[in-house]
Structures are given as C-alpha cells and as structure tokens.
C-alpha cells in the first residue's frame, strides 16, 4: 500500500497538476485586466495589473519596497524570537507544578483571548507610534499564544508516563527532559505555528495603525492617497510572504514531527 | 502522604474541577492585586496607566450610559452575520468543489493563495471599494471564516472513505443520499475545525476592522478611547473583548467541537476499520 502510494504522491509535483493550478491564477489575472473594459469600475478603484506591476518594479528599483519588507520581516522575527524564548521556558516552568498551572491557566487563556490587535491603542499610549508599539504588540500576541499551548501541552501528557519514568529511577531532571519536554514538544511545535499565524496578522494590523514603516503601513497609507495599485501590491505581497514563511519554515517542521511522532491520521 | 489527597479527590469527581476553579480564581485575583500595587509603585497619570478602580468606574459609567451594551450588540451582530455568511458559503463551495476531483485540483492553489492574504490586508482595499462601515466589516469577517472552512471542507470531503461511499451506493443510494449520509458526516469534524480556526481569526479581525472602519463596537471603543486619552475606556474595551471571546469559546465553540468529535469521530474511526 504505502510503497505504491509514494511514487504516485511524488509524481504530480511537476505534472499537469501544477500547470492546472496556474490556470485559475491566469483566469483571475485576465478578469482583472479585462474588468475596466467590460464595466465602469473607475481606475482608482481597480487599477489594471500593469499599473500594479509598474508600481512593483518602481518601488523595487528605488529600494523602498525591499526596505518595507525587510522592516516587517525583521520586526516579525524579533517579536517571534522574543515572545517564544520567554513563553516556552516560562510555560514549562508553570506547567511543572500542578497547583501553579491550575492557578495560571485562566489568567493565561484570558490574556490569550484579548486579541493582540486590541493592545495596539494602549501600546501607542505607552510607546508612541512606531517601532516600539508594533514590536510590543507582536511579542505580546506571540507570547500568550505560545505560553498557552505550552502549558496545555504539558497538561495533556498522560500521568502514567511520569510514574513509569519515576519507577525506572528517573531523577527530577530526567523527568523534565524525557517526559515533560518531549511529551509537550508536539503541542509546542503546533504552538510555534499558531503563534506565527496570529503574530503575522498582529504585525500587519499593528503596522497599519501604529507603524511608521513596513508592509502593513505601506498598504494602509496608500489608501489616503488613493494609490490603489500600492494597496493591491501590498495585499499580494502579504499573501506571498505568508505562503513563503509557511512553506519554508513550518511545513518542514510539521513533516518532521508528523513522521517522528506519527500524528498523521 | 502526598498521594493520598489526589486519590481522594479523584474518587469524588465533583471536587476536582472546583479546586482548579478556586485556584484559577486566585490567579485572577492575584493579577488584579498586582495591577493595583504596580499602579501605586509606578504612580503615573491615569491616562497613561489607569488603576483597576478607574477602569471599574469607566465600566459602570459606560454601562449606565448605555454605550457599552449598544457597542457589544453592534459587535456581536457584525460578528454573527459575518461568521454565518462565511460558514455557509465556505461549506457550500467546499462541497461543490470537493465533490469533483477536477475542480478541487484546479482551484486548490488559488484557494491557498487567497487564504494567505489575511483579512487585515483586505480592509484597506475594501475601504476604497465600499467605504467605511458595516459592509466592509461584514465582508472582511466573512472572508476570514470562508477560507479556513472551505479549505477544511475540501480536505474532509476528499478523505471520506471510498468503501463507505461504494457501500451506500450498492444499497441504491442516490447522489444526494451519498452526500447527506456519508460525505457530509465524515467531513463534519474537519468543517468544525475550520470553523473554529476561522472564528478565532474573525474575532481579531472584527476588533481590527472596527478600529479602522466603524463608528461603534468594541474595537471602536478601544481605538476612540486611546485617541481621546480615556485610557480607562481602552482597558474596559480590552477586558470586554477577552471576556466575550472566552465566553463564546467555552459556551459555544468547545461544546460544538466536543459534540461533533464524539459523535462523528467515532463513526469515522469505525469506518476506517472496515
């Protein structure tokens, strides 16, 4: 079964499926290009594709687009590393003690529920418009999303495993490394991905409201000048960047964990 | 010694959750106390760092004036309508596309791409197209629910057991009966998963959309409070978004998920064994 399934799942990569998948994109592009001639949509509402393309090339050549993208990605990386580096160890520490975990869980789930975006106005009051606010909002969103999944991950470990490890003469440290961390790892990795999804939205949203640069700022700022081609360019880039992040970073992690721990249904 | 207490609480199942609840309540109380103490220590103007008492006063004030209830109703209405629209369209298109191998292969990548353009990114364009207000928010929320539901419905339909479909067909089921008795039930856990993901993103999307494109609602309350330096109102709005989301998650989404997984997850597991 599996031997047969493997070649057939590898084959379509370069086969008609990929080409077929491009057809709808071309259809969307064609409909977009033809829309002004078929209807009365004014150009400021729907600029033709070539105008978006020339906005893309212009902004790439003058270096403004790469610098906006770089600003966003750097900020996301900083918030992501900061949020997770504090959330995962803290989450493990909290979860080690049952009493502490039970005390903290409602608080954490409450803070996780306050949408990251809802912090933006308060962040502006505290840090002013700009880098500080945006970073605070992303790190905050990622921190609470990640710490919550870490704590839940530890709580989901069957208690039998602790007893089994202790029966075999494991020390406290052994229990932490071989039961707690490896038992919660899958949930932590899921949390890493979920927190990125929330963090990405928070980044774009925070840049729109509190930013002074970055891809989100660029997209909303263009609305005020009716530069719709830049708005559409921003949207497309937001989509492509997310796909790239997901494809390059998270799909591989997911594959490794699924294979290692056999989570695939 | 230490083992005796847990085992006793396990024997009486009603005691165990109440202890966790008591501890949870203590945790929340500690946060409030820490907040108040930090206010005394930091001692900054209330607009910069309001105390719990300021926020409570703002909450009472907003409630008595009727602003908070009407904002909550506005937010809830936008959210409910948007989520319902996105869910209905997502399930319908998911079934339509998923039933055909041809269409699901053809449209898969383009769906993935539009799924990746987060709703937050659509709001500027929607503002240009439709302007500020109800419709922009409604479309943004429908959008953010539509794609996860569509994506998961597609997966659910495609993973429906071929043997079950064949079995029902040999018993003389019509196409509609195959849909209602095999495909829909087996896709249901996936649909619910997609719905939960979408509902979570949609709630955050709602708050953001209300900040940019609305004149009422919780997102507007938070944003407007900040621009008028009524930080106590900002915090009231933030707490209310947390409370509302938790209430919806615990009272509606989780029970729904548990119910479908229990009801249909088992059915599917049995089908897999055949």
Coordinates of C-alpha atoms in Angstrom, one line a residue:
Chain A
X1 CA 0.0 0.0 0.0
X2 CA 2.5 2.6 1.2
X3 CA 5.0 1.6 -1.4
X4 CA 2.5 2.1 -4.1
X5 CA 1.2 5.3 -2.7
X6 CA 4.7 7.0 -2.6
X7 CA 5.5 7.3 -6.3
X8 CA 2.0 8.5 -7.1
X9 CA 2.2 11.2 -4.5
X10 CA 5.6 12.3 -5.7
X11 CA 4.8 12.3 -9.4
X12 CA 2.3 15.2 -9.6
X13 CA 4.8 17.7 -8.4
X14 CA 6.0 18.5 -11.9
X15 CA 3.0 17.2 -13.7
X16 CA -0.2 18.7 -15.2
X17 CA -1.5 19.3 -11.7
X18 CA 1.0 22.2 -11.2
X19 CA 0.1 23.7 -14.6
X20 CA -3.6 23.2 -14.0
X21 CA -3.2 25.0 -10.7
X22 CA -1.8 28.0 -12.5
X23 CA -4.9 28.3 -14.8
X24 CA -7.2 29.9 -12.2
X25 CA -4.5 32.5 -11.4
X26 CA -4.4 33.3 -15.1
X27 CA -8.2 33.5 -15.2
X28 CA -8.2 35.9 -12.2
X29 CA -5.5 38.0 -13.9
X30 CA -7.4 38.0 -17.2
X31 CA -10.7 39.0 -15.5
X32 CA -8.8 41.7 -13.6
X33 CA -7.2 43.0 -16.8
X34 CA -10.5 43.0 -18.7
X35 CA -12.6 44.4 -15.9
X36 CA -12.1 48.1 -16.9
X37 CA -13.2 47.5 -20.5
X38 CA -16.2 45.4 -19.5
X39 CA -17.6 47.5 -16.7
X40 CA -17.5 51.1 -15.4
X41 CA -15.2 50.5 -12.5
X42 CA -13.1 53.6 -12.2
X43 CA -9.3 53.2 -12.3
X44 CA -8.8 54.5 -8.8
X45 CA -10.9 51.6 -7.5
X46 CA -9.3 48.9 -9.7
X47 CA -6.1 49.8 -11.3
X48 CA -5.1 47.5 -14.2
X49 CA -2.5 44.7 -13.5
X50 CA 0.2 46.5 -15.4
X51 CA -0.1 49.5 -13.1
X52 CA 0.4 47.3 -10.1
X53 CA 3.3 45.7 -11.8
X54 CA 5.0 49.0 -12.6
X55 CA 4.4 50.1 -9.0
X56 CA 6.2 46.9 -8.0
X57 CA 9.2 47.5 -10.4
X58 CA 9.4 51.2 -9.5
X59 CA 9.4 50.5 -5.8
X60 CA 11.8 47.6 -6.1
X61 CA 14.2 49.7 -8.2
X62 CA 14.2 52.7 -5.8
X63 CA 14.7 50.3 -2.9
X64 CA 11.6 51.4 -1.0
X65 CA 9.8 48.1 -1.3
X66 CA 12.6 45.8 -0.2
X67 CA 13.2 48.1 2.8
X68 CA 9.5 47.9 3.8
X69 CA 9.5 44.2 3.5
X70 CA 12.8 44.0 5.4
X71 CA 11.4 46.2 8.2
X72 CA 8.3 43.9 8.5
X73 CA 10.2 40.7 8.5
X74 CA 12.9 41.9 10.9
X75 CA 10.2 43.0 13.3
X76 CA 8.3 39.7 13.0
X77 CA 11.5 37.8 13.6
X78 CA 12.3 39.9 16.7
X79 CA 8.8 39.6 18.1
X80 CA 8.7 35.9 17.4
X81 CA 12.1 35.1 19.0
X82 CA 11.4 37.4 21.9
X83 CA 7.9 36.0 22.5
X84 CA 8.8 32.4 22.2
X85 CA 12.1 32.5 24.0
X86 CA 10.2 33.8 27.1
X87 CA 7.0 31.9 26.6
X88 CA 8.2 28.3 26.2
X89 CA 10.6 28.1 29.2
X90 CA 8.1 30.0 31.4
X91 CA 5.2 27.8 30.1
X92 CA 7.2 24.7 31.0
X93 CA 8.1 26.1 34.4
X94 CA 4.5 27.0 35.2
X95 CA 3.2 23.6 34.0
X96 CA 5.7 21.6 36.1
X97 CA 3.7 22.3 39.2
X98 CA 0.1 21.3 39.0
X99 CA -1.1 24.0 41.5
X100 CA 0.8 26.8 39.7
X101 CA -0.6 25.5 36.4
X102 CA -4.2 25.5 37.6
X103 CA -3.7 29.0 39.1
X104 CA -2.3 30.4 35.9
X105 CA -4.4 28.7 33.2
X106 CA -7.5 31.0 33.4
X107 CA -5.3 34.1 33.5
X108 CA -3.3 32.9 30.5
X109 CA -6.3 32.0 28.5
X110 CA -7.8 35.4 29.3
X111 CA -4.7 37.2 28.1
X112 CA -4.6 35.0 25.1
X113 CA -8.2 35.9 24.4
X114 CA -7.5 39.6 24.4
X115 CA -6.8 39.9 20.7
X116 CA -3.3 41.1 20.1
X117 CA -4.8 43.8 18.0
X118 CA -6.7 45.1 20.9
X119 CA -3.4 46.1 22.5
X120 CA -2.4 48.4 19.7
X121 CA -4.1 51.6 21.1
X122 CA -2.7 51.0 24.6
X123 CA 0.7 50.3 23.0
X124 CA 0.5 53.7 21.3
X125 CA -0.1 55.4 24.6
X126 CA 2.8 53.6 26.2
X127 CA 5.4 53.5 23.5
X128 CA 4.2 56.1 21.0
X129 CA 3.7 55.5 17.3
X130 CA 6.4 53.4 15.7
X131 CA 8.7 50.5 16.2
X132 CA 8.2 50.0 19.9
X133 CA 4.4 49.7 19.7
X134 CA 4.5 47.3 16.8
X135 CA 7.1 45.1 18.5
X136 CA 5.2 45.1 21.8
X137 CA 2.0 44.0 20.1
X138 CA 3.7 41.2 18.1
X139 CA 5.7 39.9 21.0
X140 CA 2.6 40.1 23.3
X141 CA 0.5 38.2 20.8
X142 CA 3.1 35.5 20.2
X143 CA 3.9 35.2 23.9
X144 CA 0.4 34.5 25.1
X145 CA -0.4 32.2 22.2
X146 CA 2.7 30.2 22.7
X147 CA 2.7 30.0 26.5
X148 CA -0.9 28.8 26.5
X149 CA -0.1 26.0 24.1
X150 CA 3.0 25.0 26.1
X151 CA 1.0 24.8 29.4
X152 CA -1.8 22.8 27.7
X153 CA 0.8 20.6 26.1
X154 CA 2.3 19.6 29.4
X155 CA -1.1 19.1 30.9
X156 CA -2.0 16.7 28.1
X157 CA 0.8 14.3 29.0
X158 CA -0.6 11.1 30.5
X159 CA 0.2 10.9 34.2
X160 CA 1.2 7.2 33.7
X161 CA 4.3 8.4 31.8
X162 CA 5.6 10.3 34.9
X163 CA 5.0 7.2 37.1
X164 CA 6.7 5.0 34.5
X165 CA 9.8 7.3 34.4
X166 CA 9.9 7.5 38.2
X167 CA 9.6 3.7 38.6
X168 CA 12.6 3.4 36.4
X169 CA 14.5 5.6 38.8
X170 CA 14.4 8.8 36.9
X171 CA 15.6 12.0 38.7
X172 CA 13.5 15.2 38.6
X173 CA 15.8 16.4 35.8
X174 CA 15.3 13.2 33.9
X175 CA 11.5 13.6 34.2
X176 CA 11.7 17.1 32.9
X177 CA 13.9 16.3 29.9
X178 CA 12.5 12.9 28.9
X179 CA 8.8 13.2 29.9
X180 CA 7.8 16.9 30.1
X181 CA 9.8 18.4 27.2
X182 CA 9.4 15.5 24.8
X183 CA 5.8 15.0 25.8
X184 CA 4.9 18.6 25.2
X185 CA 7.0 19.0 22.1
X186 CA 4.4 18.3 19.5
X187 CA 2.0 20.8 21.2
X188 CA 4.8 23.3 21.5
X189 CA 5.5 23.0 17.8
X190 CA 1.9 23.4 17.0
X191 CA 2.0 26.5 19.2
X192 CA 5.0 27.8 17.2
X193 CA 3.0 27.6 14.1
X194 CA -0.2 29.0 15.5
X195 CA 1.6 31.9 17.2
X196 CA 3.2 32.7 13.9
X197 CA -0.2 32.9 12.2
X198 CA -1.5 35.2 15.0
X199 CA 1.8 37.2 15.1
X200 CA 1.7 37.8 11.3
X201 CA -1.8 39.2 11.5
X202 CA -0.9 41.3 14.5
X203 CA 2.1 42.6 12.7
X204 CA 0.2 43.7 9.6
X205 CA -2.6 45.2 11.8
X206 CA -0.2 46.9 14.2
X207 CA 1.8 48.4 11.3
X208 CA -1.4 49.8 9.8
X209 CA -2.4 51.6 13.0
X210 CA 0.8 52.2 14.9
X211 CA 3.6 51.8 12.3
X212 CA 5.8 54.3 10.5
X213 CA 7.1 51.8 8.0
X214 CA 6.6 48.2 6.9
X215 CA 4.3 46.4 4.5
X216 CA 1.1 47.0 6.6
X217 CA 1.9 50.7 6.9
X218 CA 2.6 50.9 3.2
X219 CA -0.7 49.3 2.3
X220 CA -3.0 51.4 4.5
X221 CA -1.0 54.7 4.0
X222 CA -1.7 54.3 0.2
X223 CA -5.4 54.4 0.8
X224 CA -5.2 58.1 1.9
X225 CA -3.6 59.0 -1.4
X226 CA -5.9 56.7 -3.4
X227 CA -2.8 54.8 -4.7
X228 CA -4.8 51.7 -5.1
X229 CA -2.1 50.0 -7.1
X230 CA 0.1 50.1 -4.0
X231 CA -2.8 48.8 -1.8
X232 CA -3.2 45.8 -4.2
X233 CA 0.6 45.3 -4.4
X234 CA 0.7 45.2 -0.6
X235 CA -2.0 42.6 -0.4
X236 CA -0.4 40.4 -2.9
X237 CA 2.9 40.6 -1.1
X238 CA 1.3 39.9 2.2
X239 CA -0.2 36.7 0.7
X240 CA 3.1 35.7 -0.9
X241 CA 5.2 36.4 2.2
X242 CA 2.9 34.3 4.4
X243 CA 3.0 31.4 1.9
X244 CA 6.8 31.6 1.8
X245 CA 7.0 31.6 5.6
X246 CA 4.6 28.7 5.9
X247 CA 6.3 26.7 3.1
X248 CA 9.9 27.4 4.1
X249 CA 9.7 27.2 7.8
X250 CA 6.6 25.4 9.0
X251 CA 5.8 22.7 6.5
X252 CA 9.2 21.1 7.1
X253 CA 8.8 21.2 10.9
X254 CA 5.3 19.7 10.6
X255 CA 6.6 16.9 8.3
X256 CA 9.4 16.1 10.8
X257 CA 7.0 16.0 13.8
X258 CA 4.4 14.0 11.9
X259 CA 6.9 11.5 10.8
X260 CA 8.7 11.3 14.1
X261 CA 5.6 11.0 16.3
X262 CA 3.2 9.6 13.8
X263 CA 0.5 12.1 14.2
X264 CA -0.9 11.6 10.8
X265 CA -4.4 10.1 10.9
Chain B
X1 CA 1.2 11.1 52.2
X2 CA 1.0 13.3 49.2
X3 CA -0.5 10.6 47.1
X4 CA -3.5 10.3 49.5
X5 CA -5.0 13.7 48.7
X6 CA -5.2 13.4 44.9
X7 CA -6.6 9.9 45.0
X8 CA -9.4 11.1 47.4
X9 CA -10.3 13.9 45.1
X10 CA -10.3 11.6 42.1
X11 CA -12.8 9.4 43.9
X12 CA -15.3 12.3 44.2
X13 CA -15.2 13.8 40.7
X14 CA -17.1 17.0 41.6
X15 CA -14.3 18.1 43.9
X16 CA -11.6 18.0 41.4
X17 CA -12.8 20.8 39.0
X18 CA -13.8 23.0 41.8
X19 CA -10.3 23.0 43.2
X20 CA -8.9 24.0 39.8
X21 CA -11.6 26.7 39.6
X22 CA -10.7 28.0 43.1
X23 CA -7.0 28.2 42.1
X24 CA -8.0 29.9 38.8
X25 CA -10.0 32.5 40.7
X26 CA -7.0 33.0 43.0
X27 CA -4.8 33.5 39.9
X28 CA -7.2 36.2 38.5
X29 CA -7.4 37.9 41.9
X30 CA -3.6 38.0 42.1
X31 CA -3.4 39.7 38.7
X32 CA -5.8 42.4 39.9
X33 CA -3.8 42.9 43.2
X34 CA -0.5 43.0 41.3
X35 CA -2.1 45.6 38.9
X36 CA -3.2 47.8 41.8
X37 CA 0.2 47.5 43.5
X38 CA 2.0 48.3 40.3
X39 CA -0.2 51.4 39.9
X40 CA 0.9 52.6 43.4
X41 CA 4.6 51.9 42.6
X42 CA 4.7 53.4 39.1
X43 CA 2.5 56.3 40.1
X44 CA 1.9 57.7 36.6
X45 CA -1.0 59.8 35.4
X46 CA -4.2 57.7 35.0
X47 CA -4.3 58.3 31.2
X48 CA -1.0 56.5 31.0
X49 CA -1.6 53.7 33.4
X50 CA -5.2 53.5 34.9
X51 CA -5.9 51.7 38.1
X52 CA -8.4 48.9 38.5
X53 CA -10.8 51.4 40.3
X54 CA -10.6 53.8 37.3
X55 CA -11.4 51.0 34.9
X56 CA -14.3 49.8 37.1
X57 CA -15.7 53.3 37.2
X58 CA -15.4 53.6 33.5
X59 CA -17.2 50.3 33.1
X60 CA -20.1 51.4 35.3
X61 CA -20.2 54.7 33.5
X62 CA -20.2 53.2 30.0
X63 CA -22.8 50.6 31.1
X64 CA -25.2 53.2 32.7
X65 CA -25.0 55.5 29.7
X66 CA -25.9 52.5 27.5
X67 CA -22.8 52.9 25.4
X68 CA -21.2 49.6 26.3
X69 CA -24.3 47.4 25.8
X70 CA -25.0 49.0 22.4
X71 CA -21.4 48.6 21.3
X72 CA -21.4 45.0 22.4
X73 CA -24.6 44.4 20.5
X74 CA -23.2 46.1 17.4
X75 CA -20.0 44.0 17.6
X76 CA -22.0 40.8 18.2
X77 CA -24.3 41.5 15.3
X78 CA -21.5 42.1 12.9
X79 CA -19.6 39.1 14.1
X80 CA -22.6 36.7 14.0
X81 CA -23.7 37.8 10.5
X82 CA -20.1 37.7 9.1
X83 CA -19.3 34.3 10.6
X84 CA -22.7 32.8 9.5
X85 CA -22.2 34.1 5.9
X86 CA -18.6 32.9 5.7
X87 CA -19.5 29.5 7.2
X88 CA -22.5 28.9 4.8
X89 CA -20.5 30.0 1.7
X90 CA -17.5 28.0 2.8
X91 CA -19.3 24.8 3.4
X92 CA -21.3 25.1 0.2
X93 CA -18.3 25.8 -2.0
X94 CA -16.2 23.3 -0.2
X95 CA -18.8 20.6 -1.0
X96 CA -19.3 21.7 -4.6
X97 CA -15.6 21.9 -5.3
X98 CA -14.6 18.9 -3.2
X99 CA -17.1 16.5 -4.9
X100 CA -15.2 16.9 -8.1
X101 CA -11.6 15.8 -8.3
X102 CA -11.1 18.0 -11.3
X103 CA -12.2 21.2 -9.7
X104 CA -10.6 20.7 -6.4
X105 CA -7.2 20.1 -8.1
X106 CA -7.7 23.1 -10.4
X107 CA -8.8 25.5 -7.7
X108 CA -6.6 24.2 -4.8
X109 CA -3.6 26.6 -5.3
X110 CA -5.7 29.7 -5.9
X111 CA -7.7 29.0 -2.7
X112 CA -4.4 28.6 -0.8
X113 CA -3.2 31.9 -2.1
X114 CA -6.4 33.9 -1.2
X115 CA -6.4 32.1 2.2
X116 CA -2.9 33.5 2.7
X117 CA -4.0 37.1 2.1
X118 CA -5.1 37.8 5.6
X119 CA -8.4 39.7 6.1
X120 CA -6.4 42.5 7.7
X121 CA -4.8 43.1 4.3
X122 CA -8.2 43.3 2.6
X123 CA -9.5 46.1 4.8
X124 CA -7.7 49.0 3.0
X125 CA -8.9 47.8 -0.4
X126 CA -12.5 47.3 1.0
X127 CA -12.4 50.8 2.4
X128 CA -11.6 52.2 -1.1
X129 CA -14.2 50.0 -2.7
X130 CA -17.1 50.2 -0.3
X131 CA -16.1 52.9 2.2
X132 CA -16.2 52.8 6.0
X133 CA -19.0 50.9 7.7
X134 CA -21.0 47.8 8.1
X135 CA -20.5 46.2 4.7
X136 CA -16.7 46.4 4.8
X137 CA -16.6 44.8 8.2
X138 CA -19.1 42.1 7.1
X139 CA -17.1 41.2 4.1
X140 CA -13.8 41.1 6.0
X141 CA -15.3 38.8 8.6
X142 CA -17.0 36.5 6.1
X143 CA -13.7 36.3 4.2
X144 CA -11.7 35.2 7.2
X145 CA -14.2 32.5 8.0
X146 CA -14.8 31.4 4.4
X147 CA -11.3 30.3 3.6
X148 CA -10.5 28.0 6.6
X149 CA -13.9 26.5 6.3
X150 CA -13.6 26.0 2.6
X151 CA -10.1 24.5 2.9
X152 CA -11.1 22.1 5.7
X153 CA -14.3 21.1 4.0
X154 CA -12.3 20.2 0.9
X155 CA -10.0 18.1 3.0
X156 CA -12.9 16.4 4.7
X157 CA -14.7 15.6 1.5
X158 CA -11.6 14.2 -0.1
X159 CA -10.8 12.0 2.9
X160 CA -14.3 10.4 3.0
X161 CA -14.0 6.6 2.9
X162 CA -14.3 5.3 -0.6
X163 CA -15.6 2.0 0.8
X164 CA -18.4 3.7 2.6
X165 CA -19.5 5.6 -0.5
X166 CA -19.4 2.4 -2.5
X167 CA -21.3 0.5 0.2
X168 CA -24.1 3.1 0.3
X169 CA -24.3 3.2 -3.5
X170 CA -24.6 -0.6 -3.8
X171 CA -27.6 -0.2 -1.4
X172 CA -29.1 2.0 -4.0
X173 CA -28.5 5.5 -2.6
X174 CA -28.9 8.5 -4.8
X175 CA -26.2 11.1 -5.2
X176 CA -27.9 13.3 -2.7
X177 CA -28.1 10.4 -0.2
X178 CA -24.4 9.7 -0.6
X179 CA -23.8 13.4 0.2
X180 CA -26.0 13.6 3.2
X181 CA -25.3 10.2 4.7
X182 CA -21.6 9.7 4.0
X183 CA -19.7 12.7 2.8
X184 CA -21.2 15.4 5.0
X185 CA -21.0 13.4 8.2
X186 CA -17.4 12.4 7.5
X187 CA -16.4 15.9 6.6
X188 CA -18.1 17.4 9.7
X189 CA -15.2 17.2 12.1
X190 CA -13.0 19.0 9.5
X191 CA -15.7 21.6 8.9
X192 CA -15.9 22.3 12.6
X193 CA -12.1 22.5 12.9
X194 CA -12.1 25.0 10.0
X195 CA -14.9 26.9 11.7
X196 CA -13.1 27.2 14.9
X197 CA -9.9 28.5 13.3
X198 CA -11.9 30.9 11.3
X199 CA -14.0 32.0 14.3
X200 CA -10.8 32.8 16.2
X201 CA -9.2 34.9 13.4
X202 CA -12.6 36.5 12.7
X203 CA -12.9 37.8 16.2
X204 CA -9.5 39.5 16.0
X205 CA -10.4 40.7 12.5
X206 CA -13.6 42.2 13.9
X207 CA -11.7 44.2 16.5
X208 CA -9.3 45.5 13.9
X209 CA -12.0 46.3 11.3
X210 CA -13.9 48.2 13.9
X211 CA -10.8 50.3 14.8
X212 CA -10.4 51.3 11.2
X213 CA -13.8 51.2 9.6
X214 CA -16.5 51.7 12.2
X215 CA -18.1 54.3 14.4
X216 CA -19.3 51.8 17.1
X217 CA -18.4 48.4 18.5
X218 CA -15.7 47.2 20.9
X219 CA -12.8 47.9 18.5
X220 CA -14.0 51.4 18.1
X221 CA -14.4 51.8 21.8
X222 CA -10.7 50.8 22.3
X223 CA -9.5 53.0 19.4
X224 CA -11.6 56.0 20.3
X225 CA -10.7 55.8 23.9
X226 CA -7.0 56.0 23.0
X227 CA -7.4 59.0 20.7
X228 CA -9.4 60.9 23.4
X229 CA -6.9 59.8 26.1
X230 CA -9.6 58.0 28.0
X231 CA -7.3 55.0 28.7
X232 CA -9.7 53.6 31.3
X233 CA -12.2 53.1 28.5
X234 CA -9.5 51.4 26.4
X235 CA -8.9 48.9 29.2
X236 CA -12.6 48.3 29.6
X237 CA -12.8 47.5 25.9
X238 CA -9.9 45.2 26.0
X239 CA -11.2 43.3 29.0
X240 CA -14.6 43.0 27.3
X241 CA -13.1 41.5 24.2
X242 CA -11.3 38.9 26.3
X243 CA -14.4 38.1 28.3
X244 CA -16.6 37.9 25.2
X245 CA -14.2 35.7 23.3
X246 CA -13.7 33.4 26.3
X247 CA -17.5 33.1 26.8
X248 CA -18.1 32.3 23.2
X249 CA -15.2 29.8 23.1
X250 CA -16.3 28.0 26.3
X251 CA -20.0 28.1 25.9
X252 CA -20.3 27.6 22.2
X253 CA -17.2 26.6 20.2
X254 CA -15.8 24.0 22.5
X255 CA -19.0 22.2 23.2
X256 CA -19.7 22.2 19.5
X257 CA -16.3 20.7 18.8
X258 CA -16.6 18.1 21.5
X259 CA -20.1 17.1 20.3
X260 CA -19.0 16.6 16.7
X261 CA -15.8 14.8 17.5
X262 CA -17.6 12.5 19.9
X263 CA -20.5 11.9 17.6
X264 CA -18.8 11.7 14.3
X265 CA -15.1 11.0 15.1
X266 CA -16.2 7.6 16.4
X267 CA -18.2 6.8 13.4
X268 CA -15.3 7.6 11.2
X269 CA -12.9 5.5 13.3
X270 CA -15.2 2.6 12.8
X271 CA -15.4 3.2 9.1
X272 CA -11.7 3.3 8.9
X273 CA -11.5 -0.2 10.4
X274 CA -13.7 -1.8 7.8

